[in-house]
mmCIF file of N, CA and C in Angstrom:
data_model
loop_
_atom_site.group_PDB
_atom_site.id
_atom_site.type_symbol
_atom_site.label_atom_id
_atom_site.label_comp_id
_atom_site.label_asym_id
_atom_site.label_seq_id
_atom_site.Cartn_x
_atom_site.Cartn_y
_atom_site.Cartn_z
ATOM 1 N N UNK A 1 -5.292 28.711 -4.024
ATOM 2 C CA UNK A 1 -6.452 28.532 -3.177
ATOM 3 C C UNK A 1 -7.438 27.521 -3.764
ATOM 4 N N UNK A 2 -7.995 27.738 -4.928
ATOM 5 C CA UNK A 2 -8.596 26.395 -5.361
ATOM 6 C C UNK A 2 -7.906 25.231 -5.365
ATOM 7 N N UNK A 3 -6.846 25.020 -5.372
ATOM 8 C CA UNK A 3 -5.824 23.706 -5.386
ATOM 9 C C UNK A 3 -7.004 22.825 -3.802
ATOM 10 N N UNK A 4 -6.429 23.836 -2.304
ATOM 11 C CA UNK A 4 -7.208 23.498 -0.990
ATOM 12 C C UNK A 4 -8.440 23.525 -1.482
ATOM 13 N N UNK A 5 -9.434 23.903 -2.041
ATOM 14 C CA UNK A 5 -10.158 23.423 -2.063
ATOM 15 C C UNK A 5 -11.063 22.323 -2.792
ATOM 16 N N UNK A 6 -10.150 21.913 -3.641
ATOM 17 C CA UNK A 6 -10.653 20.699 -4.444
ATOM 18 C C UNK A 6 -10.299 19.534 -3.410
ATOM 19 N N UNK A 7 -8.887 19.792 -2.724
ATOM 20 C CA UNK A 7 -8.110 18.777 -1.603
ATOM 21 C C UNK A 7 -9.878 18.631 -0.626
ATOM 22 N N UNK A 8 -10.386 19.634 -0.158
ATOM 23 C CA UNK A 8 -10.812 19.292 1.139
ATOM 24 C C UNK A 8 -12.301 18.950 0.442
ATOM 25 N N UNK A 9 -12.613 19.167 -0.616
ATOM 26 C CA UNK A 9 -13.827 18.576 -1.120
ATOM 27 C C UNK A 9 -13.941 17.360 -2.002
ATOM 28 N N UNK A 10 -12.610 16.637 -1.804
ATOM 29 C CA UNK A 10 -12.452 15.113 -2.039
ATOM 30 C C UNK A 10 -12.344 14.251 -1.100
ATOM 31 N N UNK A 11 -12.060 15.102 -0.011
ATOM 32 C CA UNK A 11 -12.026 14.295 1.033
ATOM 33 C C UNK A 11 -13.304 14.018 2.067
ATOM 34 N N UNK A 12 -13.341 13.727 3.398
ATOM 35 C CA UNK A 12 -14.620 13.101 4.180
ATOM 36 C C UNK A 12 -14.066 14.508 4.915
ATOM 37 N N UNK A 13 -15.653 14.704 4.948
ATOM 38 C CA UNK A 13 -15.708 16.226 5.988
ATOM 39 C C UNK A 13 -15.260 16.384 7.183
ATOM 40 N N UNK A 14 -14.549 17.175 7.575
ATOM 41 C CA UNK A 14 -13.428 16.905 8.922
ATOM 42 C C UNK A 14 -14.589 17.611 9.897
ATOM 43 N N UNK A 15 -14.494 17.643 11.167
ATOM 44 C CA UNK A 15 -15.590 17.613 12.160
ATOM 45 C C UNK A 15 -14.721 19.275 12.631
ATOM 46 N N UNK A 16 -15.839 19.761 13.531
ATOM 47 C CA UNK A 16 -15.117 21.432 13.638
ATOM 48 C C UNK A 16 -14.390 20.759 15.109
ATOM 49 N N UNK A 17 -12.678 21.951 14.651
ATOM 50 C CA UNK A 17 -11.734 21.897 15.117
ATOM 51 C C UNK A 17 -10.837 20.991 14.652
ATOM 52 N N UNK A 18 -11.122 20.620 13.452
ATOM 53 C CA UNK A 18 -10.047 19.486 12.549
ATOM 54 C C UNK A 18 -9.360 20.116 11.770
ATOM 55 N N UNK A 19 -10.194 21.332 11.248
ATOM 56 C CA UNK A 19 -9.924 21.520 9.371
ATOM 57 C C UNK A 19 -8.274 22.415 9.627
ATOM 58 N N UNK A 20 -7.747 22.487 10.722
ATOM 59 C CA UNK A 20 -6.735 23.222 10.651
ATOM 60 C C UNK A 20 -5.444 22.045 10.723
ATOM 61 N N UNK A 21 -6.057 20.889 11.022
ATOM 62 C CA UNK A 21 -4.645 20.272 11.179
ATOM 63 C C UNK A 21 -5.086 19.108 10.233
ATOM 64 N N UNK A 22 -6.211 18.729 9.082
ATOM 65 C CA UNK A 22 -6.561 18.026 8.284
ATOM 66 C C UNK A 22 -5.628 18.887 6.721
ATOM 67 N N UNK A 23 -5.336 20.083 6.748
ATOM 68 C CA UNK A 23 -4.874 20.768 5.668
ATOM 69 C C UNK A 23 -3.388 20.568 5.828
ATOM 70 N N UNK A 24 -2.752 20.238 4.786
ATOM 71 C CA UNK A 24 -1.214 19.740 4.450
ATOM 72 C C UNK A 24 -0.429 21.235 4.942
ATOM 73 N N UNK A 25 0.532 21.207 5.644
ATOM 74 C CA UNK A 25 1.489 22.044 5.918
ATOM 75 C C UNK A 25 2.336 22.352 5.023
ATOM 76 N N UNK A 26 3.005 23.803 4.575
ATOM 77 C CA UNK A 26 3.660 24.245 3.743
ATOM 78 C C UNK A 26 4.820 23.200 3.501
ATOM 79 N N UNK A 27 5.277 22.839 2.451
ATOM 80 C CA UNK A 27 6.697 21.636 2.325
ATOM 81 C C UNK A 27 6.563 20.350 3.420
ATOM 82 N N UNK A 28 5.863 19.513 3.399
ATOM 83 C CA UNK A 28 5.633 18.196 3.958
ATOM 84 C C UNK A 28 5.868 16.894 3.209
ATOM 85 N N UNK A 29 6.089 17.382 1.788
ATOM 86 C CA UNK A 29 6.379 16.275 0.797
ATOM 87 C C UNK A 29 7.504 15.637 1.306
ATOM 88 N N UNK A 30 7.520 14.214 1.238
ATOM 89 C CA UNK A 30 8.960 13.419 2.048
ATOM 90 C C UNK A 30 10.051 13.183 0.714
ATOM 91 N N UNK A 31 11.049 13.258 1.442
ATOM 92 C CA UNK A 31 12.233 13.682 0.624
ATOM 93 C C UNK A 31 12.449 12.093 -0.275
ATOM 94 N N UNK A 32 13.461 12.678 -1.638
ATOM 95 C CA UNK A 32 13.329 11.156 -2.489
ATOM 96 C C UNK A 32 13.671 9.985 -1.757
ATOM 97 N N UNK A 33 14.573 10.191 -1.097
ATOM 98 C CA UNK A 33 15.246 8.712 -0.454
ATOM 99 C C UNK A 33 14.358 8.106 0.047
ATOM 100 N N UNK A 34 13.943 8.899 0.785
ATOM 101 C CA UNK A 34 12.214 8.072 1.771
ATOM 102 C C UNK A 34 11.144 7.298 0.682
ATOM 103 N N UNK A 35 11.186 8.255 -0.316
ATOM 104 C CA UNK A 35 10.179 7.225 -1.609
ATOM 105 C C UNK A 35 10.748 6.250 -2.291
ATOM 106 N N UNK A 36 12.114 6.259 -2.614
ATOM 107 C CA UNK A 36 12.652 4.815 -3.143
ATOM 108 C C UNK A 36 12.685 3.964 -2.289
ATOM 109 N N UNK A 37 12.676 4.230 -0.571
ATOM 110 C CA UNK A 37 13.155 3.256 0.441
ATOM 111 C C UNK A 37 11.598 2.283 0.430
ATOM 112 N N UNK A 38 10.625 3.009 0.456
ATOM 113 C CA UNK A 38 9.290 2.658 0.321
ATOM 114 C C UNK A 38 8.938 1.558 -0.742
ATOM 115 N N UNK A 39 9.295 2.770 -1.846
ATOM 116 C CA UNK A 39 9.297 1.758 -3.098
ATOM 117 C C UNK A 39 9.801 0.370 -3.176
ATOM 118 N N UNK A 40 11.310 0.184 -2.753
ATOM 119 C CA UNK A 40 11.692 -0.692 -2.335
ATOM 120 C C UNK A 40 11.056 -1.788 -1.998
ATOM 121 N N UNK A 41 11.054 -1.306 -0.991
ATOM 122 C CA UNK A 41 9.904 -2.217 0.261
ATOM 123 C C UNK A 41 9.283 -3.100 -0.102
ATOM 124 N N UNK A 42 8.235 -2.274 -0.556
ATOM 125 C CA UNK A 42 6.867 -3.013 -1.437
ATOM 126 C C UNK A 42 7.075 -3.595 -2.683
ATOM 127 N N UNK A 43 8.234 -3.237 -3.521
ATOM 128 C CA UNK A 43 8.347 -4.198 -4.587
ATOM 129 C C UNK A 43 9.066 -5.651 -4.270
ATOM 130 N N UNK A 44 10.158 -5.608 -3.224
ATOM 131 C CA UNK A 44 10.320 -6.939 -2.980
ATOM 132 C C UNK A 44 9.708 -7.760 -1.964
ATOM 133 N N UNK A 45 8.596 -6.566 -1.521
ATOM 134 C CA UNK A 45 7.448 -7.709 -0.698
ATOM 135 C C UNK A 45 6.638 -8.234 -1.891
ATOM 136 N N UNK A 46 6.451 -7.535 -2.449
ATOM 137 C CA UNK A 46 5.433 -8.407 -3.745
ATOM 138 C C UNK A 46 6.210 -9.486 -4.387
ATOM 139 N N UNK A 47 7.562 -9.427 -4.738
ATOM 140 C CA UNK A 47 8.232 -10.767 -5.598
ATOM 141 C C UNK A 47 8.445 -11.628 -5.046
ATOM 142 N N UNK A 48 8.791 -11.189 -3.252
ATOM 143 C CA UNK A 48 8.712 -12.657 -2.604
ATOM 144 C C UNK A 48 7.580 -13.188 -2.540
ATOM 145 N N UNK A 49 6.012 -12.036 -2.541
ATOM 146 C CA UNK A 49 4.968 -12.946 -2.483
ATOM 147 C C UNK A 49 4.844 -13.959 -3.142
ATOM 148 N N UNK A 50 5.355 -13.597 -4.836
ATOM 149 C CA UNK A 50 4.938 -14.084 -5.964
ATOM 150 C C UNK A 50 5.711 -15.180 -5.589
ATOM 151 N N UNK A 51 7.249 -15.151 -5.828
ATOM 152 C CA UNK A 51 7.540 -16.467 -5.506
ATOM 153 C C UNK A 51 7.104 -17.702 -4.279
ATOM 154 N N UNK A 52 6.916 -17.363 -3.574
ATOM 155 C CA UNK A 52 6.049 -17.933 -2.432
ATOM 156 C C UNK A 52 4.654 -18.392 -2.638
ATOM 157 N N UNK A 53 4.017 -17.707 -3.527
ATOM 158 C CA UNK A 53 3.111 -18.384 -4.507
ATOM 159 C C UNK A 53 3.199 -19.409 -5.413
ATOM 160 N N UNK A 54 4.021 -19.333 -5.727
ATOM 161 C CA UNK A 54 4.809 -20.266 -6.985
ATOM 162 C C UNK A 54 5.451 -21.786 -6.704
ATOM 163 N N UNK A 55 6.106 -20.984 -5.552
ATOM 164 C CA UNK A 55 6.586 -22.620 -4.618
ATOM 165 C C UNK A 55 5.383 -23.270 -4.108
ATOM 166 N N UNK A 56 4.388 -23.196 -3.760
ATOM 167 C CA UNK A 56 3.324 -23.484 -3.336
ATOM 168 C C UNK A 56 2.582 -24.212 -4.015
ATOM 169 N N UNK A 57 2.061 -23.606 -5.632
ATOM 170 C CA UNK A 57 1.667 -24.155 -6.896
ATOM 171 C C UNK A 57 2.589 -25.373 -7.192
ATOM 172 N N UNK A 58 4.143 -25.249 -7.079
ATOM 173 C CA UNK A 58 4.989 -26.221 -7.457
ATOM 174 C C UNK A 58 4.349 -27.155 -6.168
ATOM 175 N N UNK A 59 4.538 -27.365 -5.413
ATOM 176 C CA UNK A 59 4.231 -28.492 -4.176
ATOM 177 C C UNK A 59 3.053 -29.124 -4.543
ATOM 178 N N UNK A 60 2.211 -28.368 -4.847
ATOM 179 C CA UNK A 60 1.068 -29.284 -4.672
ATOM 180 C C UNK A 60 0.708 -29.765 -6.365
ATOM 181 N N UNK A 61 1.346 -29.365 -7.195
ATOM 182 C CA UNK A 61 1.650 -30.275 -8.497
ATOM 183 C C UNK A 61 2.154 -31.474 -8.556
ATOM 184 N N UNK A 62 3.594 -31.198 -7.852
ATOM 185 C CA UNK A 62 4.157 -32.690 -7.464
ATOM 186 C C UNK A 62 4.138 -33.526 -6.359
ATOM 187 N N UNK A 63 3.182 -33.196 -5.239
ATOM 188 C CA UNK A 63 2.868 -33.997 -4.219
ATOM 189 C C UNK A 63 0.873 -34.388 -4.351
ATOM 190 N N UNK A 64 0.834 -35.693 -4.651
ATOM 191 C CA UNK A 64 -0.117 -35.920 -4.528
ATOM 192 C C UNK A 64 -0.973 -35.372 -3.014
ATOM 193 N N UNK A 65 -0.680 -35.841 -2.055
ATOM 194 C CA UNK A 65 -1.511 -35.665 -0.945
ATOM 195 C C UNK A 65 -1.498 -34.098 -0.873
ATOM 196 N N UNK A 66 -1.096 -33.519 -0.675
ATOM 197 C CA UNK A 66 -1.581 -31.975 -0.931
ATOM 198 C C UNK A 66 -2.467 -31.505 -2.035
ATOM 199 N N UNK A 67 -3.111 -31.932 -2.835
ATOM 200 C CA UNK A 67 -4.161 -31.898 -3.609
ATOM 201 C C UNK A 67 -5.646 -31.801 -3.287
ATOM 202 N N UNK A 68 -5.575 -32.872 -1.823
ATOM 203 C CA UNK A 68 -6.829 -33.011 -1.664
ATOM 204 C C UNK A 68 -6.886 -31.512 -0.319
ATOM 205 N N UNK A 69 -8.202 -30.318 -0.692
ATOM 206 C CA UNK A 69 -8.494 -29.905 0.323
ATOM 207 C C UNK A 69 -9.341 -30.235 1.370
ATOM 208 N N UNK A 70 -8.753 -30.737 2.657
ATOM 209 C CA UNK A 70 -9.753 -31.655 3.283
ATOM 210 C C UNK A 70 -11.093 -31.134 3.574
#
């Protein structure tokens, strides 16, 4: 019981007729596959960012006219 209530006193005060469906349902945790698929996700959205960053830095190193921001 203190566990819920540290949960609902970190959070933004739910308005009356919320607090029953603002409180986590018994076993709702998503299963592992769903968190590596996630994980996934977001780690090779970030390396393509990076590289896509990188190619970018490269271009405008070796192309003069892309240097200037007009």
């Amino acid at each position: 019981m203190p566990d819920t209530l540290t949960l609902l006193k970190n959070r933004t005060e739910p308005r009356l007729g919320q607090l029953e469906r603002s409180l986590p349902a018994e076993g709702t945790a998503r299963p592992a596959w769903v968190i590596a698929i996630l994980a996934s996700v977001l780690i090779f959205t970030t390396v393509i960012d990076v590289l896509g960053n990188l190619l970018v830095i490269i271009s405008v190193f070796r192309n003069r006219k892309l240097r200037n921001a007009g």
